XYZ file of C-alpha atoms in Angstrom:
786
model
C -38.505 -19.515 -6.159
C -39.484 -22.800 -7.362
C -42.246 -24.619 -5.013
C -42.504 -27.996 -6.982
C -38.739 -28.848 -6.599
C -37.780 -29.704 -3.324
C -41.068 -31.917 -2.725
C -40.349 -33.567 -6.431
C -36.448 -34.406 -5.934
C -37.385 -36.054 -2.263
C -39.930 -38.137 -4.357
C -37.350 -39.399 -6.440
C -35.277 -40.567 -3.823
C -37.859 -43.127 -3.359
C -37.125 -44.157 -6.859
C -36.896 -48.189 -8.364
C -34.150 -46.951 -10.606
C -30.803 -46.451 -9.001
C -29.859 -43.884 -11.098
C -32.631 -41.365 -10.668
C -31.992 -41.878 -6.978
C -28.805 -40.958 -7.540
C -29.444 -38.055 -9.735
C -31.743 -36.739 -7.245
C -29.544 -37.116 -4.160
C -26.530 -35.039 -6.284
C -28.886 -32.781 -6.848
C -30.496 -32.219 -3.267
C -26.719 -32.147 -2.071
C -25.716 -29.082 -3.900
C -28.932 -27.487 -2.748
C -28.231 -27.988 0.520
C -24.741 -26.933 0.213
C -25.689 -23.552 -1.210
C -28.867 -22.818 0.740
C -28.144 -24.264 3.878
C -30.004 -21.246 5.694
C -32.573 -20.906 3.361
C -33.707 -24.199 3.716
C -34.127 -23.816 7.705
C -36.496 -20.641 7.134
C -40.043 -19.638 7.448
C -39.857 -18.135 4.346
C -40.307 -21.886 2.520
C -42.169 -22.971 5.632
C -38.876 -25.505 6.940
C -38.581 -27.935 4.761
C -35.993 -29.412 6.280
C -38.894 -30.736 8.682
C -39.395 -33.250 6.487
C -36.143 -33.207 4.381
C -33.963 -34.213 7.471
C -35.615 -37.258 8.411
C -35.908 -38.429 4.864
C -32.181 -38.335 4.435
C -31.379 -39.713 7.829
C -33.532 -43.349 6.325
C -30.899 -43.493 3.329
C -28.134 -44.258 5.803
C -28.703 -47.623 5.713
C -29.092 -47.817 1.923
C -27.625 -50.571 -0.065
C -25.502 -48.510 -2.179
C -22.355 -46.757 -0.170
C -22.718 -43.618 -2.993
C -26.093 -43.223 -1.519
C -24.967 -43.244 1.729
C -22.165 -41.171 1.381
C -24.760 -38.419 -0.470
C -27.458 -38.896 2.748
C -24.698 -37.889 5.260
C -23.017 -34.861 3.388
C -26.415 -33.728 2.878
C -27.237 -33.641 6.629
C -23.901 -32.477 7.433
C -24.625 -28.929 5.632
C -26.817 -28.428 8.583
C -24.998 -28.989 11.693
C -23.138 -26.177 12.195
C -26.055 -23.857 12.036
C -27.691 -26.226 14.609
C -30.819 -26.004 12.175
C -33.882 -27.133 14.344
C -35.037 -30.395 12.502
C -31.689 -31.515 12.851
C -31.151 -30.938 16.117
C -34.780 -32.406 16.540
C -33.412 -35.658 15.367
C -30.007 -35.514 16.541
C -29.981 -38.807 18.837
C -31.437 -40.893 15.465
C -28.700 -38.879 13.493
C -25.916 -39.948 16.093
C -26.704 -43.287 16.467
C -27.057 -44.055 12.710
C -23.318 -42.437 12.110
C -22.253 -44.948 14.835
C -23.688 -47.935 12.811
C -21.982 -46.480 9.817
C -18.645 -46.152 11.625
C -16.730 -49.052 10.585
C -18.348 -48.333 6.526
C -16.440 -50.323 3.706
C -16.443 -46.935 1.639
C -13.858 -44.293 2.048
C -15.996 -41.796 1.196
C -18.767 -42.684 3.637
C -15.894 -42.731 6.684
C -14.795 -39.641 5.483
C -18.508 -37.970 5.708
C -18.845 -39.829 9.263
C -15.566 -38.038 10.440
C -16.527 -34.863 9.167
C -19.827 -34.769 10.969
C -18.411 -36.083 14.581
C -15.618 -33.608 14.206
C -18.472 -30.621 13.637
C -20.608 -32.377 16.282
C -17.891 -32.064 18.664
C -17.591 -28.495 18.023
C -21.541 -27.355 18.479
C -23.274 -30.632 20.286
C -20.341 -32.034 22.126
C -23.036 -32.610 25.372
C -23.952 -35.449 22.574
C -21.298 -36.835 22.234
C -19.420 -36.937 25.877
C -21.206 -40.138 27.090
C -19.982 -42.172 24.006
C -16.327 -40.087 23.951
C -14.264 -42.995 24.970
C -15.281 -44.747 22.060
C -15.228 -41.867 19.963
C -11.567 -41.346 20.547
C -10.640 -44.830 20.197
C -13.027 -44.685 16.199
C -10.848 -41.558 15.445
C -7.395 -43.260 16.248
C -7.932 -45.548 13.858
C -9.366 -43.577 11.614
C -6.571 -41.134 11.627
C -4.568 -44.059 10.256
C -6.598 -44.738 7.096
C -5.182 -45.848 4.395
C -7.021 -43.489 2.385
C -5.141 -40.143 3.510
C -8.718 -38.197 2.501
C -10.304 -40.044 5.354
C -7.515 -40.077 7.721
C -6.897 -36.036 7.185
C -10.944 -35.539 8.011
C -10.255 -37.825 10.880
C -7.264 -35.499 11.920
C -9.218 -32.630 12.321
C -10.919 -33.926 15.450
C -7.819 -33.567 17.461
C -7.413 -29.912 16.545
C -11.173 -29.683 16.808
C -10.947 -31.531 20.724
C -7.723 -29.502 21.921
C -10.175 -26.339 21.876
C -12.589 -27.461 23.828
C -12.842 -27.378 27.946
C -13.050 -31.290 28.179
C -10.443 -31.446 26.266
C -7.578 -32.856 28.960
C -9.988 -34.855 30.957
C -11.118 -36.976 27.841
C -8.004 -37.226 26.155
C -5.175 -37.926 28.663
C -5.428 -41.615 28.639
C -5.330 -41.676 24.998
C -2.291 -39.666 24.352
C 0.207 -42.648 24.691
C -1.452 -43.819 21.425
C -2.651 -40.488 19.839
C 1.185 -38.856 19.811
C 3.002 -41.627 17.928
C -0.109 -41.789 15.390
C 0.427 -37.586 14.916
C 4.235 -38.161 14.905
C 3.909 -40.686 11.780
C 1.634 -38.177 10.194
C 4.186 -35.509 9.960
C 6.244 -37.536 7.619
C 6.148 -36.484 4.137
C 4.225 -38.587 1.544
C 6.129 -39.754 -1.398
C 3.291 -37.473 -3.266
C 4.266 -34.619 -1.196
C 8.325 -34.886 -2.115
C 7.088 -35.256 -5.811
C 4.702 -31.953 -5.398
C 7.739 -30.316 -3.561
C 10.479 -31.343 -5.771
C 11.805 -32.439 -3.013
C 15.007 -33.982 -5.159
C 15.807 -30.944 -6.693
C 18.716 -29.213 -4.679
C 19.800 -26.477 -6.595
C 16.859 -24.187 -8.073
C 17.921 -20.832 -7.318
C 18.811 -19.950 -11.104
C 14.974 -20.778 -11.992
C 12.829 -17.935 -12.473
C 9.616 -17.877 -10.079
C 6.307 -18.458 -11.945
C 3.787 -15.355 -11.001
C 1.262 -17.981 -8.846
C 4.157 -18.687 -6.321
C 3.565 -15.279 -5.299
C 1.070 -14.845 -3.128
C -0.697 -11.578 -2.988
C 0.852 -9.243 -0.151
C -1.402 -7.047 2.160
C 0.515 -4.256 3.925
C -0.736 -3.537 7.615
C -1.270 0.198 8.187
C 1.090 2.048 10.658
C -0.503 1.743 14.317
C 1.069 3.987 16.367
C 1.456 2.003 20.163
C 3.227 2.919 23.489
C 5.780 1.170 25.122
C 5.015 -0.773 28.257
C 6.262 -3.211 30.439
C 4.496 -6.055 29.109
C 6.337 -9.317 28.363
C 5.773 -10.140 24.788
C 3.014 -13.356 25.019
C 4.871 -16.075 23.590
C 4.551 -16.915 20.099
C 2.546 -14.276 19.164
C 3.941 -13.767 15.876
C 3.613 -17.528 15.015
C -0.116 -17.791 14.625
C 0.602 -18.444 11.001
C 3.242 -20.432 10.870
C 2.302 -23.477 12.007
C 4.321 -25.299 9.048
C 7.140 -24.291 6.523
C 5.775 -25.886 3.188
C 3.169 -23.080 2.057
C 4.026 -24.103 -1.585
C 1.836 -26.792 -0.487
C -0.504 -24.325 0.596
C -3.193 -26.917 -0.143
C -4.071 -28.483 3.706
C -2.840 -32.075 4.060
C -2.444 -34.618 6.823
C 1.343 -33.898 7.670
C -0.058 -29.893 8.054
C -3.015 -31.088 10.086
C -0.977 -33.615 12.258
C 1.536 -30.925 13.180
C -1.072 -28.430 14.074
C -3.000 -30.988 15.920
C 0.292 -31.441 18.058
C 0.990 -28.035 18.418
C -2.396 -27.318 19.918
C -2.344 -29.996 21.962
C 1.054 -29.264 23.348
C -0.244 -26.245 24.606
C -3.400 -27.942 26.422
C -0.960 -30.563 28.358
C 2.532 -28.662 28.202
C 5.040 -30.592 29.879
C 2.629 -33.834 30.189
C 2.894 -34.326 26.876
C 7.228 -35.175 26.764
C 7.112 -38.644 28.508
C 4.963 -39.619 25.104
C 7.029 -37.910 22.874
C 11.096 -37.922 23.936
C 11.296 -41.733 23.690
C 10.357 -41.393 19.966
C 12.179 -37.990 19.239
C 15.295 -39.524 19.544
C 15.051 -42.464 17.423
C 13.680 -39.568 14.711
C 16.074 -37.038 14.775
C 19.183 -39.344 14.435
C 17.387 -41.207 11.866
C 19.719 -42.279 8.353
C 16.720 -41.637 6.274
C 16.169 -38.274 5.402
C 12.558 -38.486 5.295
C 12.055 -39.790 8.969
C 14.662 -37.012 10.533
C 12.835 -34.754 8.646
C 9.454 -35.191 10.506
C 11.449 -35.309 13.704
C 12.802 -31.680 13.611
C 9.366 -30.838 12.489
C 7.623 -32.371 15.584
C 10.464 -30.367 17.845
C 9.191 -26.887 16.161
C 5.297 -28.232 16.508
C 5.751 -28.380 20.215
C 8.010 -25.816 20.908
C 5.687 -23.325 22.231
C 3.283 -25.350 24.301
C 6.320 -27.708 26.018
C 9.196 -24.857 26.191
C 9.483 -25.205 29.808
C 10.133 -28.973 29.473
C 12.326 -28.996 26.291
C 14.682 -26.350 28.242
C 17.238 -29.339 30.137
C 17.358 -31.078 26.254
C 18.063 -27.887 24.320
C 21.522 -27.437 24.999
C 22.152 -30.468 23.250
C 19.589 -30.191 20.788
C 20.267 -26.640 19.305
C 23.419 -27.509 18.417
C 22.138 -30.566 16.491
C 19.521 -28.441 14.879
C 22.389 -25.887 13.970
C 24.135 -29.064 12.077
C 21.422 -30.460 10.139
C 21.203 -26.562 8.429
C 24.092 -27.756 6.381
C 22.327 -31.168 5.822
C 22.762 -32.601 2.252
C 18.950 -32.547 1.540
C 17.133 -29.084 1.065
C 13.795 -30.098 2.708
C 15.812 -30.980 5.786
C 17.773 -27.594 6.065
C 14.530 -25.511 5.467
C 12.498 -27.589 8.172
C 15.648 -26.873 10.404
C 15.291 -23.091 9.848
C 11.580 -22.910 10.801
C 12.418 -25.096 14.164
C 15.104 -23.163 14.884
C 13.213 -19.912 15.064
C 10.556 -21.639 17.100
C 13.411 -21.780 19.598
C 15.112 -18.276 18.856
C 14.083 -16.934 22.216
C 15.510 -19.492 24.397
C 18.883 -19.165 22.021
C 18.850 -15.592 22.886
C 18.385 -15.874 26.751
C 21.790 -17.784 26.848
C 25.266 -16.348 26.534
C 25.569 -14.869 22.795
C 28.773 -17.296 22.243
C 26.805 -20.128 22.916
C 23.921 -20.678 20.388
C 23.671 -17.217 19.248
C 26.631 -17.312 17.382
C 26.726 -20.233 15.810
C 22.949 -20.128 14.957
C 23.225 -16.564 13.087
C 26.530 -17.642 11.052
C 24.631 -21.038 9.718
C 21.228 -19.418 9.057
C 23.653 -16.375 7.312
C 25.324 -19.391 5.220
C 21.574 -20.640 4.853
C 20.001 -17.173 3.278
C 22.239 -17.733 0.518
C 21.710 -21.301 0.040
C 21.646 -22.678 -3.200
C 17.891 -23.972 -2.943
C 14.631 -21.259 -2.970
C 13.034 -23.182 -0.559
C 15.789 -22.828 2.000
C 16.272 -19.334 1.304
C 12.992 -18.592 1.911
C 13.091 -20.393 5.222
C 16.379 -18.766 6.200
C 14.833 -15.703 5.871
C 12.044 -15.544 7.851
C 13.670 -17.606 10.531
C 16.465 -14.685 10.512
C 13.809 -11.998 11.139
C 12.348 -14.047 13.907
C 15.822 -14.310 15.463
C 16.322 -10.563 14.967
C 13.020 -9.842 16.586
C 14.109 -11.620 19.251
C 17.653 -10.431 19.500
C 17.150 -6.853 18.810
C 20.501 -5.165 20.141
C 22.261 -8.480 20.447
C 22.985 -8.542 17.046
C 25.073 -5.017 16.672
C 28.520 -6.502 16.872
C 27.716 -8.518 14.089
C 25.770 -5.862 12.135
C 28.440 -5.467 9.063
C 28.760 -9.374 8.442
C 24.665 -9.326 8.447
C 24.601 -6.800 5.989
C 27.045 -8.052 3.896
C 25.130 -11.344 3.502
C 21.421 -9.600 2.954
C 22.737 -7.438 0.408
C 24.728 -10.494 -1.706
C 21.065 -12.012 -1.522
C 19.875 -9.101 -3.392
C 21.902 -10.157 -6.514
C 21.014 -13.918 -6.182
C 17.318 -13.816 -5.097
C 13.993 -14.616 -7.483
C 10.983 -12.500 -7.469
C 9.187 -14.415 -4.285
C 12.087 -14.547 -2.226
C 13.192 -11.078 -2.817
C 9.747 -10.028 -1.341
C 10.820 -11.996 2.018
C 14.217 -10.352 2.051
C 12.682 -6.738 2.079
C 10.837 -8.158 5.716
C 14.269 -9.293 6.842
C 15.967 -5.986 6.138
C 12.913 -3.909 7.486
C 12.914 -5.873 10.217
C 16.538 -5.773 11.023
C 16.235 -2.057 11.165
C 13.415 -2.332 14.034
C 15.574 -4.228 16.220
C 18.768 -2.523 15.953
C 17.778 1.038 15.801
C 19.883 4.006 15.494
C 22.955 1.053 15.472
C 22.377 0.930 11.987
C 23.317 4.690 11.520
C 27.181 4.177 10.567
C 28.232 5.684 7.659
C 29.820 1.937 6.453
C 26.453 0.032 7.109
C 24.629 3.273 5.170
C 27.272 2.664 2.666
C 26.639 -1.068 2.616
C 22.852 -1.236 2.566
C 21.402 1.787 1.019
C 22.712 1.471 -2.988
C 21.094 -1.898 -3.532
C 17.904 -0.801 -2.043
C 18.210 2.578 -4.102
C 18.675 0.830 -6.879
C 15.490 -1.249 -6.628
C 13.563 1.546 -5.892
C 14.126 2.918 -9.334
C 13.706 -0.070 -11.016
C 10.171 -0.371 -9.801
C 7.269 1.200 -11.781
C 4.929 3.476 -9.764
C 2.316 0.493 -10.475
C 4.078 -2.239 -9.493
C 2.951 -3.861 -6.503
C 6.791 -4.750 -5.280
C 6.941 -1.384 -4.261
C 4.511 -2.672 -1.254
C 7.579 -4.797 0.805
C 10.203 -2.060 -0.539
C 8.043 0.922 1.053
C 7.970 -1.054 4.368
C 11.241 -1.917 4.249
C 12.595 1.865 3.714
C 10.171 3.014 6.389
C 11.925 1.024 8.950
C 15.068 1.915 7.562
C 14.445 5.695 7.529
C 13.236 5.257 11.187
C 16.240 3.919 12.402
C 18.940 5.622 9.991
C 17.759 8.970 11.130
C 19.952 11.630 10.083
C 22.117 8.705 7.736
C 19.140 8.802 5.835
C 19.461 12.585 4.759
C 21.553 11.721 1.529
C 18.054 9.440 0.166
C 15.264 11.011 1.415
C 14.465 13.830 -1.316
C 14.037 11.206 -4.281
C 12.135 8.759 -1.441
C 10.098 11.986 -0.316
C 9.064 12.895 -3.595
C 8.073 9.964 -5.114
C 5.736 9.245 -1.909
C 3.995 12.467 -2.679
C 3.540 11.112 -6.008
C 2.243 8.294 -5.110
C -0.127 9.837 -2.982
C -1.214 12.665 -5.404
C -1.578 9.776 -8.199
C -4.196 7.110 -6.127
C -5.933 10.060 -4.991
C -6.638 11.416 -8.354
C -7.557 7.785 -9.722
C -9.730 7.529 -6.821
C -11.960 11.131 -7.664
C -11.605 9.943 -11.579
C -13.701 6.375 -10.558
C -15.829 8.485 -8.173
C -17.026 11.083 -11.493
C -16.875 8.222 -14.114
C -16.855 4.582 -12.634
C -17.787 3.422 -16.287
C -14.656 4.668 -17.703
C -12.295 4.476 -15.383
C -11.175 1.609 -12.354
C -11.025 1.722 -8.915
C -7.438 2.647 -7.902
C -5.699 0.086 -5.777
C -5.380 2.176 -1.973
C -2.187 0.245 -0.615
C -0.152 2.450 -3.061
C -0.942 5.436 -0.965
C -1.449 3.907 2.705
C 2.315 2.513 1.819
C 3.437 5.947 0.791
C 1.617 7.545 3.774
C 3.443 5.290 6.385
C 6.885 5.964 4.644
C 6.175 9.388 4.824
C 5.476 9.247 8.685
C 8.871 6.781 8.740
C 11.035 9.623 7.219
C 9.015 12.400 9.445
C 9.965 9.987 12.877
C 13.645 9.125 11.497
C 14.782 12.650 10.338
C 12.769 14.880 12.637
C 13.373 18.666 11.965
C 15.353 17.429 8.963
C 12.237 16.570 6.719
C 10.908 20.764 7.255
C 12.269 21.527 3.977
C 11.020 18.896 2.196
C 7.608 19.621 3.602
C 7.988 23.023 2.999
C 8.634 22.824 -0.504
C 5.466 20.257 -1.142
C 1.340 20.383 -1.448
C 1.741 17.196 1.333
C -0.763 19.110 3.929
C -3.444 19.957 1.089
C -3.190 16.402 0.150
C -3.126 15.017 3.741
C -6.559 16.964 4.821
C -7.739 14.982 1.503
C -6.362 11.511 2.720
C -8.155 11.986 6.178
C -11.628 12.383 4.737
C -11.147 8.954 2.500
C -13.775 6.537 3.096
C -11.370 3.566 3.513
C -10.494 3.425 7.270
C -6.623 2.004 6.265
C -6.021 5.503 4.384
C -7.177 7.303 7.660
C -5.330 5.698 10.249
C -2.078 6.061 8.342
C -2.979 9.920 7.600
C -3.427 10.626 11.145
C 0.091 8.497 12.219
C 1.556 11.015 9.855
C -0.335 14.150 11.327
C 0.974 12.976 14.419
C 4.678 12.680 13.046
C 4.408 16.039 11.176
C 2.970 17.598 14.190
C 6.031 16.555 16.066
C 8.789 17.044 13.494
C 7.768 20.509 11.729
C 5.047 21.941 13.423
C 5.461 25.255 11.563
C 3.168 23.337 8.858
C 0.832 21.745 10.623
C -0.152 24.884 12.819
C -1.934 26.884 9.547
C -4.258 23.952 8.878
C -5.129 23.994 12.797
C -5.810 27.537 13.386
C -8.246 29.401 10.979
C -6.433 31.386 8.439
C -7.533 34.048 6.426
C -4.242 34.625 5.003
C -4.317 34.318 1.074
C -1.159 31.785 1.802
C -3.067 28.872 3.352
C -6.186 27.204 2.456
C -7.911 27.793 5.392
C -7.889 24.520 7.529
C -9.529 24.823 10.408
C -11.517 21.814 9.600
C -8.543 19.569 10.537
C -9.848 19.312 14.339
C -13.519 18.244 13.485
C -11.946 15.590 10.911
C -10.013 14.189 14.126
C -12.918 14.708 15.947
C -15.516 12.668 14.260
C -12.781 9.835 13.964
C -13.036 9.371 17.290
C -14.999 6.510 17.201
C -13.807 3.116 18.724
C -15.410 0.970 16.071
C -12.495 1.499 13.831
C -10.416 0.569 17.099
C -6.712 1.468 15.070
C -8.308 4.747 13.388
C -9.188 6.316 16.604
C -5.902 5.028 18.241
C -3.855 6.918 15.926
C -6.426 10.054 15.590
C -6.301 10.686 19.304
C -2.376 10.229 19.532
C -2.317 13.128 16.677
C -4.596 15.288 18.850
C -1.867 14.644 22.060
C 0.969 15.332 19.735
C -1.137 18.605 18.539
C -2.010 19.644 21.913
C 1.515 19.560 22.923
C 2.526 21.866 20.276
C -0.291 24.115 20.649
C -0.330 25.256 24.392
C -3.466 27.696 25.228
C -4.568 27.830 21.711
C -5.894 24.578 21.944
C -8.714 26.020 23.655
C -11.140 26.554 20.916
C -11.451 22.651 20.390
C -11.141 21.122 23.537
C -15.032 20.435 23.803
C -14.748 19.188 19.930
C -12.895 16.244 21.183
C -13.213 15.998 24.920
C -16.641 14.296 25.463
C -15.668 11.414 22.845
C -12.487 10.772 24.489
C -14.172 10.370 28.074
C -16.752 8.207 26.454
C -13.808 5.565 25.117
C -11.898 5.449 28.526
C -14.818 4.464 29.987
C -15.384 1.585 27.242
C -16.446 -1.274 29.114
C -12.442 -3.059 29.161
C -10.681 -1.582 31.888
C -10.483 -3.452 35.147
C -13.168 -2.163 37.896
C -11.186 -2.049 40.942
C -7.379 -1.944 41.552
C -7.023 -5.435 42.949
C -8.237 -7.010 39.530
C -5.648 -4.899 37.658
C -2.796 -7.143 37.515
C -2.845 -7.784 34.063
C 0.846 -6.220 32.585
C -0.814 -5.615 29.035
C -1.411 -1.862 28.362
C -4.864 -1.594 28.522
C -6.517 -0.525 24.713
C -7.519 3.434 26.774
C -3.805 4.147 27.154
C -3.490 6.426 24.532
C -6.803 8.092 25.148
C -5.744 8.334 28.711
C -3.001 10.415 27.387
C -4.492 12.343 24.827
C -6.814 13.768 27.886
C -3.660 14.393 30.472
C -2.024 16.073 27.866
C -5.932 18.618 26.944
C -5.564 18.995 30.623
C -1.807 20.061 31.007
C -2.678 22.612 27.755
C -5.836 23.690 29.228
C -6.794 22.774 32.784
C -9.784 24.944 33.345
C -11.631 23.499 30.564
C -10.965 19.827 31.196
C -10.830 19.628 35.151
C -14.666 20.045 35.561
C -15.068 16.430 33.903
C -12.322 14.716 36.264
C -14.794 12.445 37.989
C -15.456 11.011 34.713
C -12.340 10.016 34.055
C -10.011 9.469 36.961
C -10.886 5.562 37.492
C -10.201 4.410 34.061
C -7.185 6.788 33.275
C -5.184 5.545 36.377
C -5.895 1.921 35.480
C -4.495 2.878 31.404
C -1.289 4.372 32.375
C -0.216 2.189 35.616
C 1.674 -0.290 33.160
C 3.046 2.465 30.521
C 6.839 2.401 31.068
C 8.135 6.154 32.122
C 8.433 8.034 29.300
C 7.456 11.444 27.602
C 4.220 11.088 26.610
C 3.569 9.807 30.300
C 5.207 12.372 31.701
C 3.162 15.260 29.840
C -0.114 13.175 30.947
C 0.641 12.905 34.616
C 1.563 16.859 34.612
C -1.748 17.162 33.433
C -3.820 15.405 35.892
C -1.868 17.036 38.686
C -3.037 20.733 37.246
C -6.411 19.550 36.752
C -6.714 18.155 40.157
C -5.381 21.370 41.575
C -8.511 23.330 39.672
C -11.105 20.378 40.940
C -9.604 18.551 43.959
C -13.311 17.136 44.351
C -13.376 15.195 41.478
C -10.607 12.854 42.413
C -11.486 12.144 46.411
C -13.925 9.121 45.134
C -11.252 7.328 43.352
C -7.955 8.550 45.542
C -6.604 4.928 45.652
C -6.398 4.606 42.012
C -4.438 7.709 41.562
C -2.206 6.946 44.338
C -1.902 3.685 42.395
C -0.975 5.326 39.279
C 1.390 7.574 40.983
C 3.236 4.253 42.283
C 3.437 3.169 38.949
C 6.252 5.512 37.862
C 10.406 4.248 38.315
C 11.696 7.507 38.234
C 9.640 10.746 37.691
C 11.409 14.122 36.761
C 12.097 16.086 40.289
C 9.262 18.623 39.786
C 6.752 15.998 39.068
C 7.564 14.102 42.040
C 7.150 17.556 44.124
C 3.565 17.457 42.299
C 2.631 13.960 43.451
C 3.923 14.634 46.727
C 1.991 17.755 47.229
C -1.573 16.199 46.288
C -0.838 13.038 48.763
C 0.468 15.212 51.464
C -2.581 17.529 50.660
C -5.463 14.677 50.840
C -3.749 13.382 53.948
C -3.899 16.757 55.905
C -7.183 17.047 54.339
C -8.803 14.201 55.666
C -6.722 13.988 59.125
C -4.734 11.174 60.369
C -7.014 8.793 61.555
C -8.722 8.464 58.442
C -5.804 8.268 56.422
C -4.583 5.271 58.216
C -8.353 3.727 57.518
C -7.830 4.474 53.832
C -4.224 3.157 53.645
C -5.370 0.168 54.867
C -7.212 -0.951 51.428
C -3.956 -0.550 49.938
C -1.963 -3.777 48.182
C 1.338 -4.240 50.561
C 3.332 -3.640 47.304
C 1.840 0.194 46.879
C 1.751 0.969 50.794
C 5.651 0.022 50.503
C 5.871 2.215 47.487
C 4.204 5.011 48.971
C 5.815 5.283 52.131
C 9.280 5.296 50.465
C 9.289 7.408 47.519
C 6.561 10.173 48.948
C 6.480 9.352 52.904
C 2.997 8.599 53.353
């Protein structure tokens, strides 16, 4: 809005007076940082066309401060590929190279930053010089100025994401690996900041800023399938252990770079690493030994196959490090062992699982808060991997976790809830034993009673109780009433606050809806765990009225959790849901035939989890309503058919080798269930969804939901056989995905397959079945004699 400003500042750069020139540059740098997009727009007549060439002239200025400003200004325009910069890109790169060995650390830092960004947006221009750039970055990653070293270290992280990484970096690994490993040592300043010399601090209360805000992830309905769990799926965020030092530093960047490079080079990294590792892991100096353990953790995901031969020797060594006298060594050993939990669990339990578990449980009760935290997180990972392998040790595990309740300060208490919730998810109904319930529930309920309704610490506790309620099933009955009542109250309070805020935003604050979301999720856990026992609680409360409001909330996460609860209540006590679905004129019920239209309008794949849960709830309602579902079929069917046809399902059977559940599996089940209860209404559309329906459900494990969906498809084929003819090969493949269908379902499949074969005749069937992949051919012949 001030047209004279930029030309004036640019003129002042030519001033003979150094202070004027530097002041103008300082101002321009801030303007470039704040308004990079605007400066490259027609609205201002693209001032960059003049500014960029001007800045480039100052790369050769005699003052390092000015050189640094000039690069910093141009750097603001790299990521957006500003046209004026792209037109001058070769000059820019040439000037950068000229400044590569500048004496000033700030200049070197900005040169490194520029090269990292160019690697991302204009790699084509760097490729001809890649060998020299890599050599340069190897030097800078060891720069005596840590800020320069950190900027340079980012280069390896960015390079790892480029397709050319392997080709250009392979011959430099021999130099790079020792540099990264060296960067993974704690610096002296790190140790001071981390209070690395304080061994026992468990009695020191946490300060509030130590505690990161926690966000609740709403409940999402998933289906069991046969996909292998992708390795490291949980590890995206745990590249390093020391979050109290959450400033990004050279140690973290080096560890993250080693982690991503291990994923690129896999086993090829090990010849450069293993000789170093031996020296590090058994080093007398704790700082060196600690960095070796971090290295071992960083490569766990990428180099797992190559590490397997060494693990029988390394894992016992790491378990020993859990009792090292230095707290920072104990905590990193927890983290690294969690990265190898998958392998530990794959061995006979007495070999590594038992000793690891025993030592980790001791560390959960460590005198050092950082070690407690690392041990609790590592134990949660171990629980996820080991699942029911932990059942024989449950008594011992619970004793430890419950003892930690009385010991932990605020921050670690929140992580302890997570470890207990994960335990419940992992061992399920095995937790439902009187002695375990006796140990676990009193301290949880005590915390529950201590916390006020507006305390955010309720989130992790409610999440934990939700898992516990689901696992304990009827064992949770003695505790369910006060828990249920409080959840209903939390929902009611939040809705009331939201309404007051909507009506008088100047008087009231907007409520934190997370309280309501977590409460809805715990109610889901209760309904799932208690099944029919939840009926009396629902009967005595106004939850259906509240749920009706929540289902229309503006916040997607609230709707997501509402639909999950609706589905769970439908399964557990349909008697209270039905009056809200079927229009009722009796004065007892609010006429809530609007439930169905609300579900229908939420079948919007833009909010994938909301859509998923609404779809699942419709499927559960179908199974309870039976033929009474008829008036509502058209309300939802078209949307479901549209969702299942979205372009994320494979086009041909032969492409579909991925074993992950397709996102359209839940819509497919619900369409099948609609067809099961109302075949006449759904069958006419069969041809529009049969192919994606079959490819979605071929990977789901045999279960009740799959059973009802396939019965539905068979009934629809009975009504409209022509609808399946063109895609019959997909139907054959879906049928073959069953391991052991119930006898009457197998008969349905048999009749359809033989009916089709008889219809087309032996010769045509032979030609048709020639297209089958060999495995499909074998299965159909063995199970159905076709």
